[in-house]
PDB file of C-alpha atoms in Angstrom:
ATOM      1  CA  MET A 229     -73.112 -94.378 -23.594  1.00 48.00           C
ATOM      2  CA  ARG A 230     -71.486 -90.959 -23.768  1.00 52.00           C
ATOM      3  CA  ASP A 231     -74.762 -89.334 -22.665  1.00 51.00           C
ATOM      4  CA  LYS A 232     -74.700 -91.297 -19.463  1.00 51.00           C
ATOM      5  CA  LEU A 233     -71.160 -90.198 -18.573  1.00 51.00           C
ATOM      6  CA  LYS A 234     -71.994 -86.525 -19.101  1.00 53.00           C
ATOM      7  CA  SER A 235     -75.156 -86.698 -17.008  1.00 51.00           C
ATOM      8  CA  PRO A 236     -74.826 -84.592 -13.842  1.00 53.00           C
ATOM      9  CA  ALA A 237     -77.429 -86.690 -12.029  1.00 54.00           C
ATOM     10  CA  LEU A 238     -74.931 -89.529 -11.543  1.00 52.00           C
ATOM     11  CA  GLY A 239     -72.072 -87.288 -10.268  1.00 55.00           C
ATOM     12  CA  LEU A 240     -74.061 -85.319  -7.657  1.00 53.00           C
ATOM     13  CA  PRO A 241     -74.799 -88.213  -5.279  1.00 58.00           C
ATOM     14  CA  VAL A 242     -71.198 -89.385  -5.469  1.00 55.00           C
ATOM     15  CA  LEU A 243     -69.855 -85.878  -4.928  1.00 53.00           C
ATOM     16  CA  GLY A 244     -72.259 -85.309  -2.037  1.00 56.00           C
ATOM     17  CA  THR A 245     -71.323 -88.565  -0.326  1.00 59.00           C
ATOM     18  CA  THR A 246     -67.608 -87.856  -0.791  1.00 61.00           C
ATOM     19  CA  LEU A 247     -67.984 -84.345   0.621  1.00 57.00           C
ATOM     20  CA  ALA A 248     -69.966 -85.639   3.617  1.00 59.00           C
ATOM     21  CA  ALA A 249     -67.262 -88.250   4.330  1.00 57.00           C
ATOM     22  CA  VAL A 250     -64.458 -85.693   4.149  1.00 56.00           C
ATOM     23  CA  MET A 251     -66.288 -83.271   6.453  1.00 60.00           C
ATOM     24  CA  THR A 252     -66.961 -86.052   8.949  1.00 59.00           C
ATOM     25  CA  LEU A 253     -63.261 -86.940   9.026  1.00 54.00           C
ATOM     26  CA  LEU A 254     -62.276 -83.304   9.462  1.00 57.00           C
ATOM     27  CA  ILE A 255     -64.691 -82.745  12.315  1.00 59.00           C
ATOM     28  CA  ALA A 256     -63.700 -85.977  14.027  1.00 56.00           C
ATOM     29  CA  GLY A 257     -60.018 -85.065  13.691  1.00 57.00           C
ATOM     30  CA  CYS A 258     -60.605 -81.734  15.448  1.00 56.00           C
ATOM     31  CA  ASN A 259     -61.813 -83.437  18.655  1.00 55.00           C
ATOM     32  CA  LYS A 260     -59.107 -83.672  21.229  1.00 54.00           C
ATOM     33  CA  PRO A 261     -58.947 -86.725  23.491  1.00 55.00           C
ATOM     34  CA  GLN A 262     -59.644 -86.036  27.121  1.00 54.00           C
ATOM     35  CA  GLY A 263     -56.504 -85.990  29.326  1.00 51.00           C
ATOM     36  CA  ALA A 264     -55.970 -88.065  32.373  1.00 49.00           C
ATOM     37  CA  ALA A 265     -58.031 -87.146  35.456  1.00 52.00           C
ATOM     38  CA  GLY A 266     -56.387 -84.423  37.427  1.00 53.00           C
ATOM     39  CA  ALA A 267     -54.087 -83.320  34.625  1.00 52.00           C
ATOM     40  CA  GLN A 268     -53.519 -79.604  34.519  1.00 54.00           C
ATOM     41  CA  PRO A 269     -54.179 -77.771  31.230  1.00 50.00           C
ATOM     42  CA  PRO A 270     -51.204 -75.838  29.822  1.00 48.00           C
ATOM     43  CA  SER A 271     -50.775 -72.379  31.347  1.00 56.00           C
ATOM     44  CA  THR A 272     -50.763 -70.696  27.933  1.00 53.00           C
ATOM     45  CA  THR A 273     -52.021 -71.755  24.546  1.00 58.00           C
ATOM     46  CA  ALA A 274     -51.288 -70.474  21.072  1.00 53.00           C
ATOM     47  CA  GLY A 275     -54.631 -68.654  21.184  1.00 55.00           C
ATOM     48  CA  ILE A 276     -53.739 -66.880  24.406  1.00 51.00           C
ATOM     49  CA  GLU A 277     -50.339 -65.915  23.052  1.00 55.00           C
ATOM     50  CA  ILE A 278     -51.857 -64.482  19.884  1.00 61.00           C
ATOM     51  CA  GLY A 279     -54.434 -62.615  21.925  1.00 79.00           C
ATOM     52  CA  ASP A 280     -51.735 -61.238  24.203  1.00 82.00           C
ATOM     53  CA  SER A 281     -49.691 -60.136  21.223  1.00 88.00           C
ATOM     54  CA  MET A 282     -52.703 -58.376  19.687  1.00 91.00           C
ATOM     55  CA  LEU A 283     -53.482 -56.759  23.023  1.00 92.00           C
ATOM     56  CA  ALA A 284     -49.896 -55.475  23.390  1.00 92.00           C
ATOM     57  CA  THR A 285     -50.118 -54.053  19.862  1.00 92.00           C
ATOM     58  CA  SER A 286     -53.412 -52.351  20.674  1.00 92.00           C
ATOM     59  CA  VAL A 287     -52.007 -50.835  23.851  1.00 93.00           C
ATOM     60  CA  GLU A 288     -48.910 -49.646  22.044  1.00 92.00           C
ATOM     61  CA  SER A 289     -51.013 -48.084  19.311  1.00 92.00           C
ATOM     62  CA  ALA A 290     -53.223 -46.272  21.831  1.00 93.00           C
ATOM     63  CA  LEU A 291     -50.189 -44.927  23.684  1.00 92.00           C
ATOM     64  CA  LEU A 292     -48.522 -43.783  20.453  1.00 91.00           C
ATOM     65  CA  ALA A 293     -51.764 -42.081  19.336  1.00 92.00           C
ATOM     66  CA  HIS A 294     -52.044 -40.047  22.523  1.00 90.00           C
ATOM     67  CA  PRO A 295     -50.107 -36.747  22.379  1.00 90.00           C
ATOM     68  CA  ASP A 296     -49.224 -36.699  26.074  1.00 85.00           C
ATOM     69  CA  VAL A 297     -47.589 -40.170  26.129  1.00 85.00           C
ATOM     70  CA  ARG A 298     -46.445 -40.906  22.574  1.00 81.00           C
ATOM     71  CA  SER A 299     -42.904 -39.694  23.192  1.00 80.00           C
ATOM     72  CA  LEU A 300     -42.496 -41.755  26.350  1.00 83.00           C
ATOM     73  CA  ASP A 301     -40.362 -44.927  26.364  1.00 86.00           C
ATOM     74  CA  ILE A 302     -42.815 -47.335  27.859  1.00 91.00           C
ATOM     75  CA  GLU A 303     -42.402 -51.107  27.580  1.00 94.00           C
ATOM     76  CA  ILE A 304     -45.530 -53.235  27.379  1.00 94.00           C
ATOM     77  CA  GLU A 305     -45.882 -56.848  28.376  1.00 94.00           C
ATOM     78  CA  THR A 306     -49.174 -58.769  28.391  1.00 93.00           C
ATOM     79  CA  ARG A 307     -50.369 -62.087  29.770  1.00 92.00           C
ATOM     80  CA  LYS A 308     -53.956 -63.266  29.703  1.00 89.00           C
ATOM     81  CA  GLY A 309     -55.352 -59.743  29.484  1.00 91.00           C
ATOM     82  CA  GLU A 310     -53.063 -58.332  32.176  1.00 94.00           C
ATOM     83  CA  VAL A 311     -50.830 -55.475  30.962  1.00 95.00           C
ATOM     84  CA  GLN A 312     -47.582 -54.490  32.598  1.00 96.00           C
ATOM     85  CA  LEU A 313     -46.215 -51.088  31.817  1.00 96.00           C
ATOM     86  CA  SER A 314     -42.593 -50.346  32.603  1.00 95.00           C
ATOM     87  CA  GLY A 315     -39.987 -47.698  31.873  1.00 93.00           C
ATOM     88  CA  PHE A 316     -38.860 -44.297  33.077  1.00 91.00           C
ATOM     89  CA  VAL A 317     -40.987 -41.148  32.894  1.00 90.00           C
ATOM     90  CA  ASP A 318     -40.529 -37.589  34.102  1.00 89.00           C
ATOM     91  CA  ASP A 319     -43.469 -37.187  36.484  1.00 90.00           C
ATOM     92  CA  GLN A 320     -46.506 -38.881  38.079  1.00 93.00           C
ATOM     93  CA  THR A 321     -48.859 -37.191  35.560  1.00 93.00           C
ATOM     94  CA  GLN A 322     -47.269 -39.160  32.713  1.00 92.00           C
ATOM     95  CA  ILE A 323     -47.749 -42.404  34.642  1.00 94.00           C
ATOM     96  CA  ASP A 324     -51.385 -41.547  35.355  1.00 95.00           C
ATOM     97  CA  ARG A 325     -52.015 -40.647  31.696  1.00 95.00           C
ATOM     98  CA  ALA A 326     -50.385 -43.828  30.392  1.00 95.00           C
ATOM     99  CA  ILE A 327     -52.498 -45.946  32.788  1.00 96.00           C
ATOM    100  CA  ALA A 328     -55.690 -44.116  31.799  1.00 96.00           C
ATOM    101  CA  VAL A 329     -55.009 -44.571  28.066  1.00 95.00           C
ATOM    102  CA  THR A 330     -54.211 -48.305  28.610  1.00 95.00           C
ATOM    103  CA  ARG A 331     -57.374 -48.792  30.624  1.00 95.00           C
ATOM    104  CA  GLU A 332     -59.461 -47.643  27.643  1.00 94.00           C
ATOM    105  CA  VAL A 333     -58.101 -50.422  25.370  1.00 94.00           C
ATOM    106  CA  PRO A 334     -60.642 -53.256  24.911  1.00 93.00           C
ATOM    107  CA  GLY A 335     -59.419 -56.522  26.359  1.00 92.00           C
ATOM    108  CA  VAL A 336     -57.321 -55.018  29.187  1.00 94.00           C
ATOM    109  CA  ARG A 337     -58.396 -56.760  32.369  1.00 93.00           C
ATOM    110  CA  ARG A 338     -55.746 -55.468  34.770  1.00 95.00           C
ATOM    111  CA  ILE A 339     -52.810 -53.035  34.654  1.00 96.00           C
ATOM    112  CA  GLU A 340     -49.600 -53.472  36.582  1.00 96.00           C
ATOM    113  CA  ASN A 341     -47.581 -50.281  36.903  1.00 96.00           C
ATOM    114  CA  LYS A 342     -43.834 -50.784  36.866  1.00 96.00           C
ATOM    115  CA  MET A 343     -43.009 -47.378  35.533  1.00 95.00           C
ATOM    116  CA  SER A 344     -40.524 -45.314  37.502  1.00 93.00           C
ATOM    117  CA  LEU A 345     -39.878 -41.647  37.935  1.00 90.00           C
ATOM    118  CA  GLY A 346     -36.471 -40.589  36.706  1.00 81.00           C
ATOM    119  CA  ALA A 347     -34.382 -39.680  33.746  1.00 66.00           C
ATOM    120  CA  ARG A 348     -35.493 -41.330  30.513  1.00 56.00           C
ATOM    121  CA  ARG A 349     -32.819 -43.154  28.597  1.00 54.00           C
TER     122      ARG A 349
END
């Protein structure tokens, strides 16, 4: 009797069936029900917000790594791959350089320049 309980042949089919049932439930639980006809999807999702956060971090890292713009006080905002740069800089060359560096960051689809010439704070 003990030999039958220790036999792996009996446990494998039960384990396989249980695993298949659990996977089926997990996959079925991931499906979202379709919304009502004409319903608008949300304007942002968690995935978009995480992507925007990562993009902002990448742009900030690129600007900090560049010797011509690392000391500038530039604020970065992102939304769906669009980057807005704002802040005060000394001259147009600094604006142009910051835009050029930002343009090279993967994932940047569009850049909106809100930087202004004037005294930095």
